[in-house]
Coordinates of C-alpha atoms and ligand atoms in Angstrom, one line a residue:
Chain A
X17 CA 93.9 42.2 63.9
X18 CA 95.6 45.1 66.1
X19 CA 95.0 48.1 67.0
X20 CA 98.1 50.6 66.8
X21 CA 98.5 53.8 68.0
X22 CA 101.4 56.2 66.8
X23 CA 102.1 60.0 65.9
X24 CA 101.2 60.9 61.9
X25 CA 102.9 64.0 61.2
X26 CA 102.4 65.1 64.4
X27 CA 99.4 63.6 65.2
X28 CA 98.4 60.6 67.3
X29 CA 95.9 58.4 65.0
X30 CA 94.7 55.0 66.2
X31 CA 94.2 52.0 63.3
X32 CA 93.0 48.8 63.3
X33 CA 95.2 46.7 61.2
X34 CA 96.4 42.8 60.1
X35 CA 99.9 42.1 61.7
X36 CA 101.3 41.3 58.4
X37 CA 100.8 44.3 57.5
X38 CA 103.7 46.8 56.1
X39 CA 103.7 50.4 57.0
X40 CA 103.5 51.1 53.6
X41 CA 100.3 49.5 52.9
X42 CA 99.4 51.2 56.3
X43 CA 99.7 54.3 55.1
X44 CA 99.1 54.2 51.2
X45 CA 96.1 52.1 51.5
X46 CA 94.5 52.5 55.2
X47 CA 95.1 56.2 55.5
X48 CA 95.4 57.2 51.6
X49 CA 99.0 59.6 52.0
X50 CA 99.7 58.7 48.7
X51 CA 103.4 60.9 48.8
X52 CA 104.6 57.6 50.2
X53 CA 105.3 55.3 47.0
X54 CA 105.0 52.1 46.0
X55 CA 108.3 50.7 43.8
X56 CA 110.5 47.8 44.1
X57 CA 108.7 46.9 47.2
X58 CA 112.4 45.2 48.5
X59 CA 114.4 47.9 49.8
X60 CA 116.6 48.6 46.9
X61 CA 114.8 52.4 45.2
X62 CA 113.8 54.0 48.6
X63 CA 111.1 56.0 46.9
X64 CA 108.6 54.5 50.3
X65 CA 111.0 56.5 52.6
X66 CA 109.8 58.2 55.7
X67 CA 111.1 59.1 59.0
X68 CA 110.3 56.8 61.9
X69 CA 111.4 58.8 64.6
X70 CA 113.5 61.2 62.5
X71 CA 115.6 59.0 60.9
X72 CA 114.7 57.6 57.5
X73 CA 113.6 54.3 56.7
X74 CA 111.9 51.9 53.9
X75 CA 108.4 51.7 54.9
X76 CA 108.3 48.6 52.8
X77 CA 110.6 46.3 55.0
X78 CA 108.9 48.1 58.0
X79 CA 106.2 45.6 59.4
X80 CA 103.4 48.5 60.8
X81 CA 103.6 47.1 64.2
X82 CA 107.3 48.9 64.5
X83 CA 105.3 52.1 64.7
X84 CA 103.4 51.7 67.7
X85 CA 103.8 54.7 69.7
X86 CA 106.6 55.8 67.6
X87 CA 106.6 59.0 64.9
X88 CA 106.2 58.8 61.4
X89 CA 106.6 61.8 59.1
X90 CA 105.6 62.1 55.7
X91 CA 106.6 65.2 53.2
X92 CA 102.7 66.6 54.1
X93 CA 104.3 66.8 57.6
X94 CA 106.6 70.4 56.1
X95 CA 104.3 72.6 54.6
X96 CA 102.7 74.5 57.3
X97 CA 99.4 77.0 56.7
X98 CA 99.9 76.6 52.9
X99 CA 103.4 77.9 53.1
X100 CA 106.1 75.3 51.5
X101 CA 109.1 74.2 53.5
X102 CA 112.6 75.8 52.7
X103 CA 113.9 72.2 51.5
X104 CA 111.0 72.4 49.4
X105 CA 111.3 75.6 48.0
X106 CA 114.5 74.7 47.0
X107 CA 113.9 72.0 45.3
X108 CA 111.7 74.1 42.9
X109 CA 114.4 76.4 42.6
X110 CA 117.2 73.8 41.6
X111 CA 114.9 72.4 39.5
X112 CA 115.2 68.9 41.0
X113 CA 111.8 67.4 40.4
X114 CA 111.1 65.9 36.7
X115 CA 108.4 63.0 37.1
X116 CA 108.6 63.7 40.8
X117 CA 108.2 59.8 42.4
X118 CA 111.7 60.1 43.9
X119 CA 110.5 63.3 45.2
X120 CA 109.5 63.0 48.9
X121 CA 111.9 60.3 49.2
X122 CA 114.3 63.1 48.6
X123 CA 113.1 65.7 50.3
X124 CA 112.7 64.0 54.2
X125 CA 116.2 62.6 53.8
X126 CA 117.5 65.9 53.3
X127 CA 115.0 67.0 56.2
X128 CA 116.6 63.8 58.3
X129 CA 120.6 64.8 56.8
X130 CA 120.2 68.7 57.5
X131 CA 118.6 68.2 61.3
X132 CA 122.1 65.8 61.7
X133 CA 124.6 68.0 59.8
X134 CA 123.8 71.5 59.0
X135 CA 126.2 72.3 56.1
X136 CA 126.7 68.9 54.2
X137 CA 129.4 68.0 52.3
X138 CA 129.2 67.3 48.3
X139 CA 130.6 64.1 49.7
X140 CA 128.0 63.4 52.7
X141 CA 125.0 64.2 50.6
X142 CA 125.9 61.0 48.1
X143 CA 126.8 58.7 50.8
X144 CA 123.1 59.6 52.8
X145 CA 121.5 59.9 49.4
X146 CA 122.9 56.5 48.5
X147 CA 119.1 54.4 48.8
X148 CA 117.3 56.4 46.8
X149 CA 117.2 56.2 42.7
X150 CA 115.8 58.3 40.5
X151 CA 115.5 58.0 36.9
X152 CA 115.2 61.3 35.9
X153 CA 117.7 64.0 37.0
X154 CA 120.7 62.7 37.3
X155 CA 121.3 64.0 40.7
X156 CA 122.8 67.0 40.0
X157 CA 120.3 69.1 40.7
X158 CA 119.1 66.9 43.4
X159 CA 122.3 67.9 44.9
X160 CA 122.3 71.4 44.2
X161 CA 119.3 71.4 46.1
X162 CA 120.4 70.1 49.1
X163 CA 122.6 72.3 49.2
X164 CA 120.3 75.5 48.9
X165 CA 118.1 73.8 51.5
X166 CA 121.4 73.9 54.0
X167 CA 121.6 77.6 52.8
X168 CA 117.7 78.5 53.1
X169 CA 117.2 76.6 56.6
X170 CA 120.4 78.5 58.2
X171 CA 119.1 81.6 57.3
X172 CA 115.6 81.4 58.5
Chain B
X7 CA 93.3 44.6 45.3
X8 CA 96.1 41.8 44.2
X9 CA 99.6 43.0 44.9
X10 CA 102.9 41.0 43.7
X11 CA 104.2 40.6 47.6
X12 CA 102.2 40.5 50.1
X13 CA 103.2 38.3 53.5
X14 CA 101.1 35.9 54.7
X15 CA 98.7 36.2 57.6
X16 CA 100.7 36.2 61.1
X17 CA 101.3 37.0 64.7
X18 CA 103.5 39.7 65.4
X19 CA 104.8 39.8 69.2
X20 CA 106.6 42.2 71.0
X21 CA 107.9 41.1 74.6
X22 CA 108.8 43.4 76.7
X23 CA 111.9 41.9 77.7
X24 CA 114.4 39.4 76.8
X25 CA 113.3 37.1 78.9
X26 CA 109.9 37.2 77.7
X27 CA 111.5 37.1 74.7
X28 CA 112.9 33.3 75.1
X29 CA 109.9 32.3 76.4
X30 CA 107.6 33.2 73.7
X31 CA 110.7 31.8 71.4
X32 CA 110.4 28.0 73.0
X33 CA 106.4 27.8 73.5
X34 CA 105.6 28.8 69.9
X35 CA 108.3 26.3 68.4
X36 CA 107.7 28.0 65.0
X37 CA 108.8 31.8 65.4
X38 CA 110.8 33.7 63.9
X39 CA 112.8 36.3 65.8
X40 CA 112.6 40.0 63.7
X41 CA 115.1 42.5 64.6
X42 CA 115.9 45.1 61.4
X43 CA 113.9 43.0 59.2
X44 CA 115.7 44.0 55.8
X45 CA 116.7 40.0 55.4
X46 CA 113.5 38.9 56.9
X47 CA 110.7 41.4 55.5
X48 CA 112.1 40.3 51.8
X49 CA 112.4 36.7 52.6
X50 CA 109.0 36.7 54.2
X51 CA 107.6 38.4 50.3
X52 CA 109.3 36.2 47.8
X53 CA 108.1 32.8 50.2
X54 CA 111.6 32.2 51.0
X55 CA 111.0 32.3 54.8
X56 CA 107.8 31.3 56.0
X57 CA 106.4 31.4 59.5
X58 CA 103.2 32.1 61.4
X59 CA 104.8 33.8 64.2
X60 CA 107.2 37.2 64.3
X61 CA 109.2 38.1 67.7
X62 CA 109.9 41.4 67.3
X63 CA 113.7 41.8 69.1
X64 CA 114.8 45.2 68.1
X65 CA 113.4 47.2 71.3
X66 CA 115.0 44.9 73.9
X67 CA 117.2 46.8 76.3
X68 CA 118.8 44.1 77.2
X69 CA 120.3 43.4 73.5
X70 CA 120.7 46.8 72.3
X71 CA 124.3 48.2 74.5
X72 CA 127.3 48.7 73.5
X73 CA 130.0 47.7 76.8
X74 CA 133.6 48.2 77.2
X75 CA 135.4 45.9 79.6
X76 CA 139.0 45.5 80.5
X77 CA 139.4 42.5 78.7
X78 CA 136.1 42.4 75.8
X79 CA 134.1 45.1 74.3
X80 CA 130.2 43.5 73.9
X81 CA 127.8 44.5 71.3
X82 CA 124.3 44.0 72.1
X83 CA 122.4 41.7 68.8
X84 CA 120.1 44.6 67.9
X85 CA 122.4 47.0 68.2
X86 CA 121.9 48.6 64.6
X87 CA 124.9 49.4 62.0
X88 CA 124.1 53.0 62.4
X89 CA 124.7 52.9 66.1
X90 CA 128.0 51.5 65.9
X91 CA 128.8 54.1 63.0
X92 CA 128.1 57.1 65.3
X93 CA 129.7 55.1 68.0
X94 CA 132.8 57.5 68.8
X95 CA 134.4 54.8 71.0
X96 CA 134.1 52.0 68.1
X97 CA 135.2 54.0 66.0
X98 CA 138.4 54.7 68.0
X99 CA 139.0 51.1 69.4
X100 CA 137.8 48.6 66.4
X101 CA 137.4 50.8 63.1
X102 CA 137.5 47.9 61.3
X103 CA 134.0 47.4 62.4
X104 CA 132.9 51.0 61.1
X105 CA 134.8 50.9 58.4
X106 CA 132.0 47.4 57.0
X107 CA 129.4 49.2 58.7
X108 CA 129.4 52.4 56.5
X109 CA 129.7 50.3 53.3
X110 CA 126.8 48.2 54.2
X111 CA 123.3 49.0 52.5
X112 CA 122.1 52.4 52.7
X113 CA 121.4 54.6 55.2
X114 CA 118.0 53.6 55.2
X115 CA 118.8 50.1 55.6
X116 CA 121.8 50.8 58.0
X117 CA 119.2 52.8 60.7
X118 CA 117.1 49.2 61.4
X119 CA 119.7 46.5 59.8
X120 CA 121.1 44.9 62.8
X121 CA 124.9 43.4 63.5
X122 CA 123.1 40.6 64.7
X123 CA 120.7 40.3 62.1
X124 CA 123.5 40.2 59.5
X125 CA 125.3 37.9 61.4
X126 CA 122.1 35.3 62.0
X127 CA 121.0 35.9 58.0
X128 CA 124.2 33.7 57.6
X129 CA 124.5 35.1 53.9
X130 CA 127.9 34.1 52.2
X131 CA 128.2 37.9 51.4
X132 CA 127.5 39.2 54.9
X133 CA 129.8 42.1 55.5
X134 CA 129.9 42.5 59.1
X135 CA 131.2 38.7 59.0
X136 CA 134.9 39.6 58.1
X137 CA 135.3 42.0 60.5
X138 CA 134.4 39.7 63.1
X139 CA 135.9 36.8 61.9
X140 CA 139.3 38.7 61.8
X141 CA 139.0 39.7 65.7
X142 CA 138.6 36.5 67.0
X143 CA 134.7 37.5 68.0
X144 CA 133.0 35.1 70.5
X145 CA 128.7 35.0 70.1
X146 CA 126.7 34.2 73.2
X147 CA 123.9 32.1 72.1
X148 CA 120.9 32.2 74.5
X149 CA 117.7 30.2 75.2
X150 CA 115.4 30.4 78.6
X151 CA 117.5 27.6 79.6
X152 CA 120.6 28.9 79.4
X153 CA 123.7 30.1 77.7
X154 CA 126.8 29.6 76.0
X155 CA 129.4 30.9 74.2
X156 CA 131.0 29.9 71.0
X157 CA 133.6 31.2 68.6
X158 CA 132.3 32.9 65.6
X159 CA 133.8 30.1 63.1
X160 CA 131.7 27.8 64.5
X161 CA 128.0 29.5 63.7
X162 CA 128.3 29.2 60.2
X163 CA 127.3 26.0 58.8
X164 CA 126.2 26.3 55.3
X165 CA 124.3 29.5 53.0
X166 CA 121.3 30.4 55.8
X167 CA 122.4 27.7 58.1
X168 CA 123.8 28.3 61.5
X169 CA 124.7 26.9 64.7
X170 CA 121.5 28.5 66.9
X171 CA 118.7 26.0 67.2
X172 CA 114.9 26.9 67.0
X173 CA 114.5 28.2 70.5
X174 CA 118.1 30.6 70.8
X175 CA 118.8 34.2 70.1
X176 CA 122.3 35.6 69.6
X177 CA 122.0 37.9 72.5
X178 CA 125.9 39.3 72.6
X179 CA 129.0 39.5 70.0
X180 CA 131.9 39.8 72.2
X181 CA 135.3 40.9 70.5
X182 CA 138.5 40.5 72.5
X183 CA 140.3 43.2 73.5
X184 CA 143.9 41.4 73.0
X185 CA 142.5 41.5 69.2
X186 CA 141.8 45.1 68.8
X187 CA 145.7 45.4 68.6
X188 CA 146.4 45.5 65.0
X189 CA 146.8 46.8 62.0
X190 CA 143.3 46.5 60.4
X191 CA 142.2 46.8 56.5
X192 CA 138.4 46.4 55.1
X193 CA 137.7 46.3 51.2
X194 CA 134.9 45.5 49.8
X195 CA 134.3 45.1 45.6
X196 CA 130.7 45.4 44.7
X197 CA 128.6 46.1 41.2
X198 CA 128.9 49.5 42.4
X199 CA 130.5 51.8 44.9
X200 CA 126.9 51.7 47.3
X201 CA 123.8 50.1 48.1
X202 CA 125.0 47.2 46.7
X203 CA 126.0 43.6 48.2
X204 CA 129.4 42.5 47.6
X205 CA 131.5 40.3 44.8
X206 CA 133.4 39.5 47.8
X207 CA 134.8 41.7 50.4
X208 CA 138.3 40.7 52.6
X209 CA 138.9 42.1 56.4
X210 CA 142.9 41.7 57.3
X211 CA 144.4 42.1 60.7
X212 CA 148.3 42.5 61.1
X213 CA 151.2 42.7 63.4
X214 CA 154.7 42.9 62.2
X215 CA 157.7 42.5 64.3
X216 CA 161.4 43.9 62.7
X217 CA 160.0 43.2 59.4
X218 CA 158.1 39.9 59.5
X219 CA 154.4 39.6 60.2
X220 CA 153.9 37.6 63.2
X221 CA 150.2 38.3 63.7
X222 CA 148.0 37.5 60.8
X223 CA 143.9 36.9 60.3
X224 CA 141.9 37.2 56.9
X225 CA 138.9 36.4 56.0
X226 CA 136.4 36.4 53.3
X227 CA 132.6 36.9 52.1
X228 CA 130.9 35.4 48.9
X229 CA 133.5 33.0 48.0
X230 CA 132.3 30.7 49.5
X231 CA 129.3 29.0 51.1
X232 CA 129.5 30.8 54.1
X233 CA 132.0 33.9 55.2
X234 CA 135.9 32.4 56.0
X235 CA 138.6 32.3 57.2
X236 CA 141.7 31.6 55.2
X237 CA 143.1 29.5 57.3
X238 CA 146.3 27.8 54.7
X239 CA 146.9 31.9 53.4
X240 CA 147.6 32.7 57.3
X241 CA 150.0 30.2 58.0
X242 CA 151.9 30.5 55.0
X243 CA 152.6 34.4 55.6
X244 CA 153.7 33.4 59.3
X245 CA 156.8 34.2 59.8
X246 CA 157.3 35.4 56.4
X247 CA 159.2 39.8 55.1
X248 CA 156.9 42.3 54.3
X249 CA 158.0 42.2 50.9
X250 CA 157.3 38.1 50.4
X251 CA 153.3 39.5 50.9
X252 CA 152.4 39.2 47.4
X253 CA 154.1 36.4 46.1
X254 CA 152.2 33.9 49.1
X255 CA 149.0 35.1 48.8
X256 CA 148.8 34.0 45.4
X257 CA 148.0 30.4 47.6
X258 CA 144.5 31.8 48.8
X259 CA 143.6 30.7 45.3
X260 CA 143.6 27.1 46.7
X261 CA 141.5 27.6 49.8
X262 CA 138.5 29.7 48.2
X263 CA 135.6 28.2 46.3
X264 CA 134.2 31.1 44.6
X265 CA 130.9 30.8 42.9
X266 CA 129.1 32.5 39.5
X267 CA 126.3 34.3 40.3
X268 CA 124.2 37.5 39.2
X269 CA 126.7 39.7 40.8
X270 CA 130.1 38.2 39.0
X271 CA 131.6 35.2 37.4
X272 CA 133.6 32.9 39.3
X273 CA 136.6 34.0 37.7
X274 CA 136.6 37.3 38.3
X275 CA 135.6 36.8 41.9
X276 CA 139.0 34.8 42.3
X277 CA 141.2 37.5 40.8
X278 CA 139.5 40.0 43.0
X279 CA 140.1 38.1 46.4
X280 CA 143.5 38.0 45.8
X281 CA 144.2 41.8 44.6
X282 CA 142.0 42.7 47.5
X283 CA 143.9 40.6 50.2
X284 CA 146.8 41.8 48.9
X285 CA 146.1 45.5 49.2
X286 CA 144.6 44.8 52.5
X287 CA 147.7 42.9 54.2
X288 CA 149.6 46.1 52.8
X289 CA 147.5 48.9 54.4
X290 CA 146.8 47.3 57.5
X291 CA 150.9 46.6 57.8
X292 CA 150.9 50.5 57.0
X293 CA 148.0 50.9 59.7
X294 CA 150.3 48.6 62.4
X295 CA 153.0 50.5 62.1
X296 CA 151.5 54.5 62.5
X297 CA 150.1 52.4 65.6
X298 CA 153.4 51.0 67.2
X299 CA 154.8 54.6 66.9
Ligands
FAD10 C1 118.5 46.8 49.8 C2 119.3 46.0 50.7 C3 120.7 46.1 50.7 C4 121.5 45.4 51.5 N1 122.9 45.5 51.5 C5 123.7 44.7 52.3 C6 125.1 44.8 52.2 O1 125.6 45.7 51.5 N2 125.8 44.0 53.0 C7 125.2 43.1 53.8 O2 126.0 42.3 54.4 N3 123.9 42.9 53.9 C8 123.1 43.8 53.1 N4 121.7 43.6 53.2 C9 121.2 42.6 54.1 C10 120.7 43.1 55.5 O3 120.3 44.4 55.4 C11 121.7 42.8 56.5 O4 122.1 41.5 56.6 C12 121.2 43.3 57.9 O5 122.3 43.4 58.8 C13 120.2 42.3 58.6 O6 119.9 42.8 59.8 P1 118.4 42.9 60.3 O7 118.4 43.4 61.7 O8 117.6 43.7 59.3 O9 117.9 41.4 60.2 P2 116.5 40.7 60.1 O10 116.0 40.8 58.7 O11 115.6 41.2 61.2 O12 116.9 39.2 60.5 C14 117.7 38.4 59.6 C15 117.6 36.9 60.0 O13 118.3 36.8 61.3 C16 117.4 36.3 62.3 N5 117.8 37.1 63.5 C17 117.9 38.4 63.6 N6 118.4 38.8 64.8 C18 118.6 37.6 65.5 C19 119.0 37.3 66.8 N7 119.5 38.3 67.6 N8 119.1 36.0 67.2 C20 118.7 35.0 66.3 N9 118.2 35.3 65.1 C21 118.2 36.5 64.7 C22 116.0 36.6 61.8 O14 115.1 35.6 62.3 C23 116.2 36.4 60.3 O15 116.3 35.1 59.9 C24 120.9 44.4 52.4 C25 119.5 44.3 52.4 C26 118.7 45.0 51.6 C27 117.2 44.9 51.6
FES11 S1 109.5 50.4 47.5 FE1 110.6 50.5 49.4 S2 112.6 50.6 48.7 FE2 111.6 50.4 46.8
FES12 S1 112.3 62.9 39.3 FE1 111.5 61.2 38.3 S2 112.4 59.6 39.5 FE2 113.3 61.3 40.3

């Protein structure tokens, strides 16, 4: 057992852990965010994505121990007072969310993409989109709402 | 709660620097250095790798710059794929190596994945391996007593195997200067166009002189056991027009030992190495000669 310290959407949170431990068990089943999914559990659907120090990653080939004193962001990391994020927001209005399990996977890599690149190519949004599947939408609206976000987030 | 992988109970270690590092590596006999971890974290789930120990490499200063000297450019081991993508002088002075880079994994994996990691996983479809093969890339191999230096084509000794013994990191991949000038061409054929390892993948390096090639390296992944180089193809385009290209590359048929596997069937896997080398040799001889002007 360890004891690791490191930022959770914003916050510093101390855990005792086993060192074998991946951060996705850390966070699904020590500290219950449940946004972060559980799928292939190899790397290959990316729907365990969050951001270790803003830049996406599969929290199933992450051993916890990487995120000692490091950030990690999960999607409850955008809504602030009740009040959903612009990437969020457009997301509803694209209608890009069917059964939603792909969904926050989606949403901080467009968070990650648009802090990089503020106006994305059609082009740059499939080639950083390219580790995450989902089996419902086609990606088409996924896209589309990407490229709302870029639109929203400018504005504001 | 039972879940379908879980690793077994270990010791994860972070030094705080490389020497550390080499010590930890030689007292505990049994570790396993971690960089990335996208090879290792799977390996470690399925029971494919197993080990009590994990040295975790990926913070270490000392492996993680990217140098320019007059003669070598060095990248550190744990220097990550995406790092050398957004590297503006890489991308200038060895494109090649971008060029694999943003084909490899996603950009998930390519933020952790390592160029050394790749390298050390010693898969027979690793795509950085081309690349380097073709640019005549060096590896310092360290341990805490010592180091030393050996060509590229010597680390690979079978599917997994290398050259490093229990107690030695890769620490540097050091890629001649001399080599950087060249016409250079990276294809890769996969299942699909991303996220996806390759049916094999070819990395070409050219320079013509009035017409004939005088200058030529190829290599190869997953057609054999380990990445190549096709050693009988160069030497038979030696020397040889421009035009003659196609016609003796038709001979790289003889030198590769292409396997069936999930990915493709052995046939099409030999069909594909030499279409690919064939486009390659022509756009990097397109590539040498936008250079020379
Ligand atoms: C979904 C997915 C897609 C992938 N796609 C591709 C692809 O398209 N092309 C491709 O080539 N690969 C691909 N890979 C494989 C992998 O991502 C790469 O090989 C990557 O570069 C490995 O680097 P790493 O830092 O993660 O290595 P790790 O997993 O940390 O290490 C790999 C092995 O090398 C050893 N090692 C690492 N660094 C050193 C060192 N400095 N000295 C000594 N030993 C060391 C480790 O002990 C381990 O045995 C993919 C993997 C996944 C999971
Ligand atoms: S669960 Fe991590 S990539 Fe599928
Ligand atoms: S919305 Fe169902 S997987 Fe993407």
């Amino acid at each position: 057992m360890k004891i690791i310290r490191f930022q959770l959407n914003g916050k510093w949170v101390e855990v005792e852990i086993e060192e074998n431990m991946t951060l996705l068990d850390l966070l699904r089943r020590k500290l219950h965010i449940t946004s972060v999914k559980r799928g292939c559990e190899r790397g290959e659907c990316g729907v365990c994505t969050v951001l270790l120090d803003d830049k996406p990653v599969y929290s199933c080939l992450t051993p916890a121990l990487k995120a000692e004193g490091r950030s990690v962001i999960t999607v409850e990391y955008l809504s602030k007072n009740g009040k959903l994020h612009p990437i969020q927001e457009a997301f509803i209005k694209s209608g890009a969310v069917q059964c939603g399990f792909c969904t926050p996977a989606f949403i901080l890599t467009t968070y990650a993409l648009l802090k990089e690149n503020k106006n994305p190519s059609e082009e740059d949004i499939k080639r950083f989109f390219d580790g995450i599947i989902c089996r419902c939408t086609g990606y088409v609206k996924i896209i589309e709402a990407v490229k709302i976000a870029s639109e929203l987030c400018n504005q504001s | 709660m039972a879940l379908f992988y879980q690793i077994p109970k270990l010791n994860y270690h972070k030094p705080k620097n490389l020497n550390e590092a080499l010590k930890l590596l030689k007292e505990l006999g049994d570790a396993k250095p971690i960089a990335g971890g996208t090879d290792l974290m799977v390996d470690m789930k399925i029971g494919r790798v197993k080990t009590r120990n994990l040295i975790d490499i990926s913070d270490l200063r000392e492996i993680r710059k990217i140098e320019f000297h007059k003669d070598s450019i060095i990248i550190g081991a744990a220097v990550t794929l995406q790092e050398i993508i957004n590297n503006e002088r890489i991308r200038r002075e060895i494109p090649i190596l971008v060029e694999a880079a943003e084909n490899l994994g996603s950009w998930q994996i390519r933020n952790v994945a390592t160029i050394g990691g790749n390298i050390c996983n010693a898969s027979p479809a690793a795509d950085m391996a081309p690349p380097l093969l073709i640019l005549n890339s060096k590896l310092k191999l360290s341990s805490i007593n010592g180091d030393r230096v050996i060509p590229l084509e010597k680390f690979f000794k079978g599917p997994r195997q290398t050259e490093l013994m229990v107690d030695e990191l890769l620490t540097e991949i050091i890629v001649p200067r001399e080599s950087c000038n060249a016409g250079m061409k990276f294809i890769k054929i996969g299942r699909r166009r991303a996220h996806t390892l390759s049916i094999v993948a070819v990395a070409v390096a050219v320079r013509t002189m009035e017409d004939k090639i005088e200058y030529v390296r190829i290599a190869l992944n997953s057609i054999a056991p380990t990445p190549i180089r096709a050693y009988k193809t160069e030497e038979e385009l030696i020397g040889s027009r421009v035009n003659e290209v196609e016609g003796k590359v038709k001979k790289l048929i003889e030198e590769i030992k292409p396997i069936s596997d999930v990915r493709s069937s052995a046939e099409y896997r030999r069909e594909m190495a030499v279409k690919i080398t064939i486009d390659a040799l022509k756009m990097s001889i397109e590539n040498w000669r936008c250079k020379e002007k």
